[in-house]
Amino acid sequence: MTDSRNKTGSSSGFNRRDFLRGSGAAAAAAAVQTQAAQAMQDSGPAIVRGSQKIALNINGSQHDVTVEPRTTLLDVLRHQLDLTGAKPVSADGSSGASTVLIDGKPATASTILALTAVGKKIQTIESLGGDNPDPVIQAFVKHDAQQCGFCTPGFVIAVRAFLNKNPNATEAQIREGLNGNICRCGTYANIVQAAVAVVKGA
Amino acid sequence: MTEYNWPKRDASTVIGKELDRVDGLVKATGAAKYTYDINLKNQLYAVALGCPHGHCKIKSLDISAASSVPGVVHVHVFDHAQPDREIEWEGELLVVVAAESEGAAREGLSKVKLEVEKLDVFTSAEDLQAAEKAGRTSKGGGKVETVNEPGDDDDEEEFVEKEIERLLKESKYVVEGYYGIDAITHCCLEPHGSTVEWKDGTLEAHLSTQNVSGTDEQFARDLKVTADNVTVHCDYIGGGFGSKFAPDYWGIAAAQISRETGRPVKFMLSRDQELKIAGNRPSGYIKVRLGADEKGVVQVWDSVSWGSAGAQGGAVSHSVLPYVLVPKNYRRVATTIKCNTAPSRAWRAPNHPQACAMSQTALDDLAGKMGADSYDVFLANLVNATNEKADVYREQMQIAAKLMDWKAKWHAHGKGGARGSIVDGLGMALHTWGGGANESSCLLKVYPDGGVTSFCGTQDLGSGTRTVCSQVLAETFGLGINDVRVNIGSSRYPNSGASGGSTTIGAVCESHRRAAQDALVKIFDLAAAELKVAADTLEAVGGKIRDRNNPAKNLTWQKACSLLGLKPLETTASYVRGTPSPLSNSGVAGVQMAHVEVDRETGVIRMKKFVAVQDQGLVINPKTCKSQIYGAVIMGIAAALFEERITDPATGVFVNAELADYRLARLGDIGEIVVELYEPESERIRGVIGNGEPPAISPKAAISNAVANALGIRVPVIPLTPKRVLDALAKA
């Protein structure tokens, strides 16, 4: 499946025909919709099950994972790949704790079905660490922009994405632009300091 | 006996320094493993059904369809969910489904058939009359103090009534006010829960807890085994704030399911459950009359307060009313209301934030009535401070006022100029807390190769416990913080108290400093023999053990440790709570000031600036210490302006129990925050005191006072939502 996608050069990510071909008797994303719609008409809500092997491009390499239609990207990251930096705080994404980069843009992994992430470049917090951590991570440490730390990975990604888009952001813009993430311990003052320091290259 | 002490300020090389927290990188890179992140091989995923109604009787519960859902392995029904049992709050867990995946578990849950008989619901904690009518009230205690005492023949109640009325009548200024502060929920970002495994008759429990050393016994008690069969682990915890001292019945259920199925179980509350049942800070409402003399010093206080701590009763204690500044004559009576909400849990500084917001608001209204500067009225009332901290408050007020530029910004209540519909205002409040050290033991090993490692069954809530322990050990041995290894977060380690009430830093400083000083005495003895000097002339500085009088006479730390021979040196030190000690103390003071803008057309309040001046004795790490205060202030801003637990009065359902709807502060809401650590030598020599609670107390009152100063009227009940601001303006 990965090979055929590469050959066809699909840029839309999930390739429905390839998925259906590979899926056999299992449910596929598109089929799920129609089946579910039909089932709703027939007898109210119904759950369509079945699992499928897919490959996801995560932090620069392909990972074979097994998913159901209902499996979220966050579930795959945390439970199949043990990439637990992205956190399950709010299923609807309103805390931003599960933020990852998808094709360079921030998105909450808790609101993305794994199936729809096929063919996309997924970057998690784990890709920003290593021997030479991203300057945002270093600034978070230096400015103590974390307490319990549970929201921190999501916040680091959010700041990284925001500064990628606004590399010269002012403090006022930083205060305006980073309202998608929640920290309950109250590290916002330190996060502002950290983000300002990254802009200044300090 | 070792003489325990701290090095003087100018002799400290590690203590008092703004060092990065030692686990900063592991957290910021996502490598830190929280309870929720622990994945055990072959684990089951458990999810639970909460009661859909605020008050009901279980009629029937059918789990057969749930059990047959593919992937479902086990269905657990709580004892309290059996037919005919009464449930008193929405969200109370009834059934747990454990399955191969979370999806399968949720599907199983959707097949549980529950029938309940709805009973009368009461959730209106603010409405005392309605509560009385519904038979939901009980006495919450009270106290009377009057300078004049009743004569032998006087009826005491009658005398007090007359005396209070007389004092009020003779007062130059009288304020009558109504104030309140709603319940809020803890909202830990890592929900309560555990990942547990029974193996060979023992339980390994990864538990999100503030109480590593105490929860093993709690598990054991409820599982009917002895505590040696249970180990609790918590390397990192995603928020607790006073709500995570126990395994809770859902943690016990996880262990039972693991024992039944022979498989590890991960059972974390869902977001709405976390908000509904795992956090609740009691509400408080008060009717006050106070009388003051011509200088604005309160002479008499008369209050009736009420509120609810949920379905099991309780409310804000009357004992902290009025807060800190208590006149010689007062009468305070409290009533508790039983509401159909989950029982309360401790919240940073139990009772204090509410008491501060229920009484220092009245004091500020006195300033408004006098047309006086609130600063001067607070200053004048320091004569009523009950904690012998008047001098500290006075100094802190001066520092805070300077940082706020109070004098330049001040205007009388409601008399500031408006920019369009925007008015601004200043407010202040002050607080106190104990923060004495909890019990703590530390096992310390110094290896012959110079390695240093400690073991202590404490936990790091995010305040920087690991970092502080590292600093204490490093300072004692003249090393850097990366030269020592601190191990915490396991009940296998020596006992250390729960992290509650700002007791942790004192606890771990006591145990770690004592263990390290004990070890150093032995190392000095060995080094003294080697160097042929007296042991009491030695000091540990810069990686060396050296003669204080002749620094050229020295051994490297490694060389000195090699004198230990083949075996590591082990010392264990314990601190018993309440023991007077030169290392730690209790009793702190803090002053906070808020500057806000209020839009009179929309009711929206914006934080302009906030100043917090805080005493905490000796500061081990100013960086993490300041972070604690920033955080406390930001939590306070959230509670003052946004946080609302909205409950449907007909069903008792907490309707906004998701983070999209339960409004917390976001990064753009906080304005400028200035934190000043108050650490003159007179405070520093007292030793270490916790600061988790104290700075979380004043923000609500300070912000409410700033809004009152801006508008010239009081918005009585916190949170000060736009609707409440507009309602108050319409009523004025």
Short mmCIF file of C-alpha atoms in Angstrom, two decimals, chain A residues 47 49 68 70 78-79 82 84-85 87-90 92 94-95 125-126 129 133 137 141-142 144 146-153 155-156 174-175 178-186 188-193, chain B residues 20-21 24-25 27-30 33-34 36-37 39 45 70 101 103-104 107 185-187 189-190 237-239 241 266 271 347 461-462 623-624 627-628 630-631 634-635 643 659-660 664-668 670-671:
data_model
loop_
_atom_site.label_atom_id
_atom_site.label_comp_id
_atom_site.label_asym_id
_atom_site.label_seq_id
_atom_site.Cartn_x
_atom_site.Cartn_y
_atom_site.Cartn_z
CA ILE A 47 -20.77 0.30 15.19
CA ARG A 49 -15.84 -2.99 13.27
CA GLU A 68 -9.95 0.15 13.41
CA ARG A 70 -12.55 4.41 15.22
CA ARG A 78 0.51 6.15 22.48
CA HIS A 79 -0.55 2.53 22.50
CA ASP A 82 4.77 4.05 22.76
CA THR A 84 3.52 9.05 24.75
CA GLY A 85 4.63 12.67 24.51
CA LYS A 87 -1.24 13.51 25.85
CA PRO A 88 -4.91 12.52 26.06
CA VAL A 89 -6.40 15.47 27.93
CA SER A 90 -9.53 16.29 25.95
CA ASP A 92 -12.22 17.18 21.40
CA SER A 94 -9.73 21.79 23.23
CA SER A 95 -6.69 21.48 25.50
CA ILE A 125 7.36 15.91 20.23
CA GLU A 126 9.79 13.00 20.29
CA GLY A 129 14.34 16.01 21.34
CA PRO A 133 16.98 19.51 21.29
CA ILE A 137 12.58 22.81 24.16
CA VAL A 141 13.78 24.32 30.24
CA LYS A 142 15.72 27.54 30.71
CA ASP A 144 11.03 26.89 33.54
CA GLN A 146 6.61 23.75 32.87
CA GLN A 147 5.48 22.49 36.22
CA CYS A 148 3.73 19.13 36.24
CA GLY A 149 4.72 18.96 32.58
CA PHE A 150 1.66 17.12 31.30
CA CYS A 151 0.68 19.88 28.87
CA THR A 152 4.27 20.71 28.00
CA PRO A 153 4.91 18.51 24.95
CA PHE A 155 2.69 23.36 24.16
CA VAL A 156 6.22 22.93 22.81
CA ILE A 174 2.79 35.49 21.10
CA ARG A 175 0.13 36.32 23.69
CA LEU A 178 -0.98 30.63 21.54
CA ASN A 179 -4.44 30.26 23.00
CA GLY A 180 -5.15 26.75 21.73
CA ASN A 181 -3.40 25.01 24.61
CA ILE A 182 -4.31 24.75 28.27
CA CYS A 183 -1.90 24.56 31.19
CA ARG A 184 -3.59 23.96 34.56
CA CYS A 185 -0.47 24.60 36.65
CA GLY A 186 -0.27 28.10 35.17
CA TYR A 188 1.85 30.75 30.74
CA ALA A 189 4.06 33.57 32.04
CA ASN A 190 7.11 31.34 31.65
CA ILE A 191 5.96 30.13 28.22
CA VAL A 192 5.74 33.73 27.01
CA GLN A 193 9.29 34.29 28.26
CA ASP B 20 17.15 24.70 35.65
CA ARG B 21 14.99 21.93 36.99
CA GLY B 24 13.12 19.81 32.65
CA LEU B 25 14.44 18.18 29.51
CA LYS B 27 9.45 16.53 30.52
CA ALA B 28 9.75 19.00 27.65
CA THR B 29 10.80 16.28 25.19
CA GLY B 30 7.86 14.06 26.11
CA LYS B 33 6.43 8.70 31.72
CA TYR B 34 3.30 9.65 33.61
CA TYR B 36 -1.27 7.58 31.80
CA ASP B 37 1.81 6.81 29.68
CA ASN B 39 1.86 0.75 28.82
CA TYR B 45 -8.21 -0.68 28.85
CA PRO B 70 -16.14 -8.33 20.91
CA SER B 101 -8.89 -1.53 23.30
CA GLY B 103 -12.77 1.62 21.59
CA ALA B 104 -14.05 -1.82 22.46
CA GLU B 107 -18.62 0.15 22.85
CA THR B 185 -13.22 21.83 39.96
CA HIS B 186 -9.59 20.75 40.10
CA CYS B 187 -9.41 19.76 36.46
CA LEU B 189 -4.84 17.58 33.04
CA GLU B 190 -3.78 14.03 33.78
CA ILE B 237 2.09 13.33 37.99
CA GLY B 238 0.03 15.50 35.69
CA GLY B 239 -1.52 17.78 38.28
CA PHE B 241 -3.74 20.37 43.49
CA LYS B 266 -5.11 0.81 32.60
CA ARG B 271 -12.28 14.13 30.94
CA TRP B 347 -7.75 22.45 47.03
CA LEU B 461 3.87 17.63 41.69
CA GLY B 462 5.67 20.00 39.38
CA LYS B 623 13.45 29.89 39.55
CA THR B 624 11.12 27.03 40.49
CA SER B 627 7.17 29.41 38.86
CA GLN B 628 5.01 28.15 41.71
CA TYR B 630 3.22 32.51 38.73
CA GLY B 631 1.14 29.36 38.57
CA ILE B 634 -2.72 32.27 37.00
CA MET B 635 -4.95 29.68 38.67
CA GLU B 643 -14.19 29.01 36.13
CA LEU B 659 -12.44 21.76 28.66
CA ALA B 660 -14.09 23.46 25.70
CA LEU B 664 -9.86 28.06 32.24
CA ALA B 665 -7.35 30.86 31.75
CA ARG B 666 -5.43 30.74 28.50
CA LEU B 667 -2.10 32.29 27.67
CA GLY B 668 -3.64 35.51 26.40
CA ILE B 670 -2.98 36.68 32.16
CA GLY B 671 -1.60 40.17 31.55
#
